Short mmCIF file of C-alpha atoms and ligand atoms in Angstrom, two decimals:
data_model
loop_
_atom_site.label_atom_id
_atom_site.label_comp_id
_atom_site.label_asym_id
_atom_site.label_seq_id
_atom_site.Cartn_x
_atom_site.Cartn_y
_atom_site.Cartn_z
CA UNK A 25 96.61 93.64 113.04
CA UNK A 26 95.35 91.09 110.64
CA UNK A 27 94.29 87.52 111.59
CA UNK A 28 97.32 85.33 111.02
CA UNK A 29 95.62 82.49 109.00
CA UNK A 30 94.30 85.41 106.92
CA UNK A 31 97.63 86.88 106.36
CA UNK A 32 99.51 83.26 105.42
CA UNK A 33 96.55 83.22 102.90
CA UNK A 34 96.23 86.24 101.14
CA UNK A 35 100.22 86.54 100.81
CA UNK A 36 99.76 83.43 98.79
CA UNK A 37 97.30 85.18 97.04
CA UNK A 38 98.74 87.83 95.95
CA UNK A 39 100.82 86.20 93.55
CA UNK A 40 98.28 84.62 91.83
CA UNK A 41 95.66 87.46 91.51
CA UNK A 42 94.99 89.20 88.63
CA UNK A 43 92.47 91.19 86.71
CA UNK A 44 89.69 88.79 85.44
CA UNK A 45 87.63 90.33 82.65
CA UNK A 46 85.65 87.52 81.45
CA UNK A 47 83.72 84.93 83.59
CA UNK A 48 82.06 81.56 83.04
CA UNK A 49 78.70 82.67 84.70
CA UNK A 50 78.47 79.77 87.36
CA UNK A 51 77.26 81.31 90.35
CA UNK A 52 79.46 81.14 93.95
CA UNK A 53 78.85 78.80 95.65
CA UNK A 54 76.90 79.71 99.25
CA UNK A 55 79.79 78.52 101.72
CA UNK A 56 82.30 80.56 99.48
CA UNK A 57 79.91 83.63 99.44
CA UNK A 58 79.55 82.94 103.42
CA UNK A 59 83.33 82.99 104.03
CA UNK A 60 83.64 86.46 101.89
CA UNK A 61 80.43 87.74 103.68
CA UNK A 62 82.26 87.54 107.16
CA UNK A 63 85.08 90.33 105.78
CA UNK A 64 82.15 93.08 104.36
CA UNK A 65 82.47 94.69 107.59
CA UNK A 66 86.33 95.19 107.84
CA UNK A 67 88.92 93.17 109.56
CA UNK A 68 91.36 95.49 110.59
CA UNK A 69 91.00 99.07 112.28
CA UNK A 70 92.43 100.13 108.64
CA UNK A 71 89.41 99.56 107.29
CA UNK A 72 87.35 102.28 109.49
CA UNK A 73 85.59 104.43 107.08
CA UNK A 74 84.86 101.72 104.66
CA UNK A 75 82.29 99.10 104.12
CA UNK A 76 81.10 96.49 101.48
CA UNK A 77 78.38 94.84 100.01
CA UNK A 78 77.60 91.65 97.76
CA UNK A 79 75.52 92.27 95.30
CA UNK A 80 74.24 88.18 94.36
CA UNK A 81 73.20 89.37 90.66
CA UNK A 82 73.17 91.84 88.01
CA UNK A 83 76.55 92.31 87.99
CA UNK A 84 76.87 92.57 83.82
CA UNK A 85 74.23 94.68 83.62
CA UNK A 86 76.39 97.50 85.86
CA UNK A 87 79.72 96.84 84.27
CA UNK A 88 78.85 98.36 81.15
CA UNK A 89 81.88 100.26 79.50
CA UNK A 90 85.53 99.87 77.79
CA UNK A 91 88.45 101.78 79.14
CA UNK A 92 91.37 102.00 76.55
CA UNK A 93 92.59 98.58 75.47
CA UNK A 94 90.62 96.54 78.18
CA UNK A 95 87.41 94.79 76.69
CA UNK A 96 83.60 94.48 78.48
CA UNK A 97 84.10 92.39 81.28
CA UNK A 98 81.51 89.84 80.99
CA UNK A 99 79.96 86.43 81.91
CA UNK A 100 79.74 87.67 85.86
CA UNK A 101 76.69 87.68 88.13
CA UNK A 102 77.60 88.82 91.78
CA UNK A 103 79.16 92.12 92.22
CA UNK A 104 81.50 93.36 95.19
CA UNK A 105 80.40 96.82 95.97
CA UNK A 106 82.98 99.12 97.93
CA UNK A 107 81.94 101.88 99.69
CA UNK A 108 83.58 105.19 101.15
CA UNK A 109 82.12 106.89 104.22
CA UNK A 110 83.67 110.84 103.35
CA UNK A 111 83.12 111.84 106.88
CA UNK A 112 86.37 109.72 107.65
CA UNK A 113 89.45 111.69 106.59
CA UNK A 114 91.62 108.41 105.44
CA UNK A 115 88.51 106.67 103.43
CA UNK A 116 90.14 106.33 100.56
CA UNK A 117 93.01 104.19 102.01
CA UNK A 118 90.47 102.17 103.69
CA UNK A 119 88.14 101.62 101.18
CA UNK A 120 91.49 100.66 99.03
CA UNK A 121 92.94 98.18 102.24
CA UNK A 122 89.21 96.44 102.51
CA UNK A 123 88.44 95.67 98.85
CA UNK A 124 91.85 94.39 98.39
CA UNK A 125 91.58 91.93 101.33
CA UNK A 126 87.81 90.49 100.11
CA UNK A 127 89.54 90.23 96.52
CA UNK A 128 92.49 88.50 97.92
CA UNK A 129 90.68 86.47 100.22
CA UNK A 130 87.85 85.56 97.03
CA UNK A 131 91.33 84.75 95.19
CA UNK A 132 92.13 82.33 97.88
CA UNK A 133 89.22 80.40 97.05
CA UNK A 134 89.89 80.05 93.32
CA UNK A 135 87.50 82.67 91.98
CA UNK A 136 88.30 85.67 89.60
CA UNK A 137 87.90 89.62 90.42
CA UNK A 138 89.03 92.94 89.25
CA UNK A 139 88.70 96.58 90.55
CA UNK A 140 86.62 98.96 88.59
CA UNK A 141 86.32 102.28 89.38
CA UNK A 142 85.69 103.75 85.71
CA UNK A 143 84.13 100.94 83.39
CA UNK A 144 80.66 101.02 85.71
CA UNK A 145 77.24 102.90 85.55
CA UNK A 146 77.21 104.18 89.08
CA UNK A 147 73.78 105.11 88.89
CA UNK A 148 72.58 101.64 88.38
CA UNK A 149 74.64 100.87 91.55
CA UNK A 150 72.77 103.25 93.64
CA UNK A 151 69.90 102.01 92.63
CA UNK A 152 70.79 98.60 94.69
CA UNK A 153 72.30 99.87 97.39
CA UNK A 154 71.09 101.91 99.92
CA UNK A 155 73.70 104.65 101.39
CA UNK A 156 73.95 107.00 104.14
CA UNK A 157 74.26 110.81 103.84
CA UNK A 158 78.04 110.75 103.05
CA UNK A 159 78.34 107.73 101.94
CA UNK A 160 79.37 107.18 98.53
CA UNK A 161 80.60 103.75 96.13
CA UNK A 162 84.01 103.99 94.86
CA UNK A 163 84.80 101.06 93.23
CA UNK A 164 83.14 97.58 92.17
CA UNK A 165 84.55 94.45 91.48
CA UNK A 166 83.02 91.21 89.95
CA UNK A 167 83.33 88.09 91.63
CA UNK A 168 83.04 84.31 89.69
CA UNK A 169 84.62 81.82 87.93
CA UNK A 170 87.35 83.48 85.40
CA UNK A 171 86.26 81.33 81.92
CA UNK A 172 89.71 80.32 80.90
CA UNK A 173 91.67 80.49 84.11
CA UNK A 174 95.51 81.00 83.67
CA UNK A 175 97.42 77.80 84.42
CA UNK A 176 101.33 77.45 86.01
CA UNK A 177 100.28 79.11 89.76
CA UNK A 178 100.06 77.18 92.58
CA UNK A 179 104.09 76.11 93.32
CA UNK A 180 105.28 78.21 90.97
CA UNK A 181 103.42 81.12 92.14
CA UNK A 182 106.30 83.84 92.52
CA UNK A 183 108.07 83.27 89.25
CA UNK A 184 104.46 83.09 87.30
CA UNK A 185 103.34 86.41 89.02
CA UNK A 186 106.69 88.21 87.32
CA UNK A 187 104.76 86.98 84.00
CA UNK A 188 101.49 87.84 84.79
CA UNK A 189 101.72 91.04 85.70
CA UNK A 190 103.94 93.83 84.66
CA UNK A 191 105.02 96.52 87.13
CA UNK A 192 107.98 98.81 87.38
CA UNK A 193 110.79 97.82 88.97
CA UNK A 194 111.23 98.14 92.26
CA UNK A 195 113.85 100.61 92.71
CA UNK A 196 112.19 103.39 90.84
CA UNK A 197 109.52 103.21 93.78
CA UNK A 198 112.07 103.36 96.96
CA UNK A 199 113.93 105.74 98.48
CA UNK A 200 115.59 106.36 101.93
CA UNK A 201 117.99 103.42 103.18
CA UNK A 202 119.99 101.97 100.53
CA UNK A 203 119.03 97.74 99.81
CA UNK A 204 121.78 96.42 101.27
CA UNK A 205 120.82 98.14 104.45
CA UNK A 206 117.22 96.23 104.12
CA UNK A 207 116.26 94.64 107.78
CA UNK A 208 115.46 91.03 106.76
CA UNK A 209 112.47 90.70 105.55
CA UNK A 210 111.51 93.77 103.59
CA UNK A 211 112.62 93.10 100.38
CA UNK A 212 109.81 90.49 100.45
CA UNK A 213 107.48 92.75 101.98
CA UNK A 214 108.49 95.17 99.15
CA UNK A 215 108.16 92.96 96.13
CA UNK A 216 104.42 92.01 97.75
CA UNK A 217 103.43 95.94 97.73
CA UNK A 218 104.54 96.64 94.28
CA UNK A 219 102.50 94.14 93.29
CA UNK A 220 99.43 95.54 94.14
CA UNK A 221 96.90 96.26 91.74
CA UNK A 222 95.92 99.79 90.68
CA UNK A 223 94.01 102.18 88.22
CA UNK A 224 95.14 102.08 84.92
CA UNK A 225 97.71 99.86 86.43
CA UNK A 226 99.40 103.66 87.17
CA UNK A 227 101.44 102.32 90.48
CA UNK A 228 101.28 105.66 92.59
CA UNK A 229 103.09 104.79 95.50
CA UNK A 230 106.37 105.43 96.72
CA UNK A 231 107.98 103.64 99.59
CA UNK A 232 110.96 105.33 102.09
CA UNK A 233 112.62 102.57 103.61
CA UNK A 234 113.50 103.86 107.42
CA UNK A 235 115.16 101.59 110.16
CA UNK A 236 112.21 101.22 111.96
CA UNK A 237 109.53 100.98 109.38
CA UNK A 238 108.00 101.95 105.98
CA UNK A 239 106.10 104.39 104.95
CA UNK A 240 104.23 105.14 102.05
CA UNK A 241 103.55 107.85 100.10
CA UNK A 242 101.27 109.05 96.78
CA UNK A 243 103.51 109.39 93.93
CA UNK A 244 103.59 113.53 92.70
CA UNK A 245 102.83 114.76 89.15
CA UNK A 246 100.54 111.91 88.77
CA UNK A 247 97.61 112.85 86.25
CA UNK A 248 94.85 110.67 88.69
CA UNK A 249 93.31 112.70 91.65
CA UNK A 250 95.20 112.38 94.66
CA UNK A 251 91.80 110.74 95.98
CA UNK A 252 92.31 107.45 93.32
CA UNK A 253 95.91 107.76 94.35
CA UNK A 254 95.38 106.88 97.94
CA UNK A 255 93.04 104.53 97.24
CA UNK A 256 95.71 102.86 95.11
CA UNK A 257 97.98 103.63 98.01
CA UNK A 258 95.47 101.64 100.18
CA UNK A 259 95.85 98.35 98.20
CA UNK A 260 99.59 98.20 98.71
CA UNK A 261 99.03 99.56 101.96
CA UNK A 262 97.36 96.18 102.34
CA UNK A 263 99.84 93.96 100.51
CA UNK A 264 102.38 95.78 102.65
CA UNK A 265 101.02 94.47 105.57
CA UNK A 266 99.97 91.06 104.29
CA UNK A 267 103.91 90.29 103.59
CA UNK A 268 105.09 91.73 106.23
CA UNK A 269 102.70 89.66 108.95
CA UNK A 270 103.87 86.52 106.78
CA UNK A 271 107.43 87.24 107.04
CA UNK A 272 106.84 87.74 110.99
CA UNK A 273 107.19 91.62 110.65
CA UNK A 274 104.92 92.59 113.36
CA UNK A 275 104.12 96.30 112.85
CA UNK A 276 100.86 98.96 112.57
CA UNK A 277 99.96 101.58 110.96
CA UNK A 278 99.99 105.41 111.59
CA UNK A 279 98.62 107.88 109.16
CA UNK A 280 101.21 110.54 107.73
CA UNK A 281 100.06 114.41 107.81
CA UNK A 282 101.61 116.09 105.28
CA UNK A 283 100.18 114.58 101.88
CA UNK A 284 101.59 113.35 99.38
CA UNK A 285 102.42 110.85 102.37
CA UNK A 286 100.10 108.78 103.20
CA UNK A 287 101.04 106.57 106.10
CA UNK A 288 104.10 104.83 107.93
CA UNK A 289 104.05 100.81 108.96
CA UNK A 290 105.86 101.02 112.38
CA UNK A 291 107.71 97.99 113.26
CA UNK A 292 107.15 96.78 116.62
CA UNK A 293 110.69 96.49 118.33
C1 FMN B 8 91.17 101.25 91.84
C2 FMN B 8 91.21 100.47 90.55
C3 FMN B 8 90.35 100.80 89.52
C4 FMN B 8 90.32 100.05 88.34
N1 FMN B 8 89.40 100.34 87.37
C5 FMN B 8 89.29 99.55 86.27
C6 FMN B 8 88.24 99.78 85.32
O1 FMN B 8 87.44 100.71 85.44
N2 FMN B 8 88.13 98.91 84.26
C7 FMN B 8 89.01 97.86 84.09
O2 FMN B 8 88.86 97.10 83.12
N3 FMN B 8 90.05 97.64 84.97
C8 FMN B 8 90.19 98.45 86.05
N4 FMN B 8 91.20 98.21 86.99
C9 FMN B 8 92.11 97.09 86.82
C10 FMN B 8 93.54 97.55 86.46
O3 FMN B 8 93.57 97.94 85.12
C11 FMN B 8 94.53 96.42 86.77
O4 FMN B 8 94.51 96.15 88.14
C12 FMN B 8 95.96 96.78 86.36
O5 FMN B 8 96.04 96.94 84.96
C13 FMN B 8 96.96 95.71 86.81
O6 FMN B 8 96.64 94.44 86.26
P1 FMN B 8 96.37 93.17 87.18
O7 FMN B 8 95.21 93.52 88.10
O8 FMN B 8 96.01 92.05 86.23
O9 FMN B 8 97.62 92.88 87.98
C14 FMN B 8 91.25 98.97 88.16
C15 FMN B 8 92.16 98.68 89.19
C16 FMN B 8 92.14 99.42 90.38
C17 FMN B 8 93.08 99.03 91.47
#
């Protein structure tokens, strides 16, 4: 489960996040980098396998490429620092579900992130961060003050996020029941996972609608590894849940065998 006040939050949030590439440089202010502090560890049993760390400077220094038409991201000091523990069989997923709750939860207090999992030197990471024998980083993501933040959220948060972000629509990522079969609810809780963020803005996930849940799965013939795909599959793993605690869906999570699937959100009769 995730804490309720958490969920009302970050389903809020997820509407008005978005990749922030260019910061102002102010630094985060210590009660903000408290409140984000408190999540590092995990919050939900979905994030076993994963861990985070703040890095409070040097952040520009260690994102230091281009990938295709995205520019330097610049003008940030503190770094996010996500971590995979490969002993864990689902770390991937968790390392996805964790980092997307401390970005939603940073987003909730008005500051800018953005995954990066290519656009970083890894070795300068290492050099900060000390890691156990199969631990290994996965992803980054700056955290500060975007330098021209994009106006029109706040009420009008659901119909900005359709121009903010692009994504495909939604029925090319369902299957199983039909939509007018939907339980209430999950057309919400739907919209809020395809939403998610995701490498190359790729959006590997598939979702069966069943009767009594979800589940989701790694889209096939996809040119990332399966391992970025189901850490991609772990962010809308967590918007999943996010939407579906706000729209009262109480449910958990049990991992799928047979990959491509990934996992199936029960609902709780
Ligand atoms: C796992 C992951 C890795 C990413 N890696 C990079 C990266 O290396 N460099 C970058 O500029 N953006 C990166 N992104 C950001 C995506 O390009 C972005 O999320 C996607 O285009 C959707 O845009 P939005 O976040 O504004 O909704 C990454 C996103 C995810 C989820």
């Amino acid at each position: 489960m995730i804490r309720e006040d958490l969920a009302y939050r970050w389903y809020q949030a997820i509407f008005s996040r978005y990749s922030v590439r260019a910061y102002d440089g102010r630094a985060v202010p210590w009660d903000m980098q408290d409140e984000i502090a408190q999540l590092m560890d995990g919050f939900s049993p979905m994030c076993n396998g994963a861990r985070a760390v703040l890095l409070e400077d040097g952040a520009e220094e260690i994102l230091c490429g281009f990938l295709g038409t995205f520019g330097k991201i610049r003008g940030a000091d503190m770094l996010l620092v996500l971590i995979g523990e490969a002993s864990y069989p689902n770390h991937e997923v968790a390392v996805g579900f964790l980092g997307e709750g401390i970005i939603l939860h940073a987003t909730s207090l008005g500051l800018g992130t953005c995954w990066v999992s290519g656009t970083y030197s890894r070795r300068a990471v290492e050099a900060r961060v000390k890691l156990g024998d199969s631990e290994k980083v996965m992803a980054v993501s700056p955290i500060g003050f975007a330098k021209r933040p994009r106006k029109g959220l706040g009420e009008r948060a659901v119909e900005a996020s359709k121009e903010l972000h692009w994504r495909k629509p939604l029925r090319s990522m369902i299957r199983g029941l039909p939509a007018k079969d939907f339980p209430v609810g999950y057309l919400e809780v739907l919209e809020a996972a395809r939403l998610a963020p995701s490498a190359v803005n790729r959006q590997p996930w598939r979702f069966t609608v069943e009767p009594d849940g979800i589940a989701v799965s790694a889209a096939r013939f996809e040119l990332l590894p399966m391992a970025a795909r189901r850490l991609d599959c772990g962010i809308a793993m967590l918007h999943l849940q996010v939407a579906a605690c706000a729209n009262g869906i109480r449910g958990e999570w049990k991992f799928l065998a047979n990959p491509p699937e990934v996992a199936k959100y029960v609902v709780l009769p």
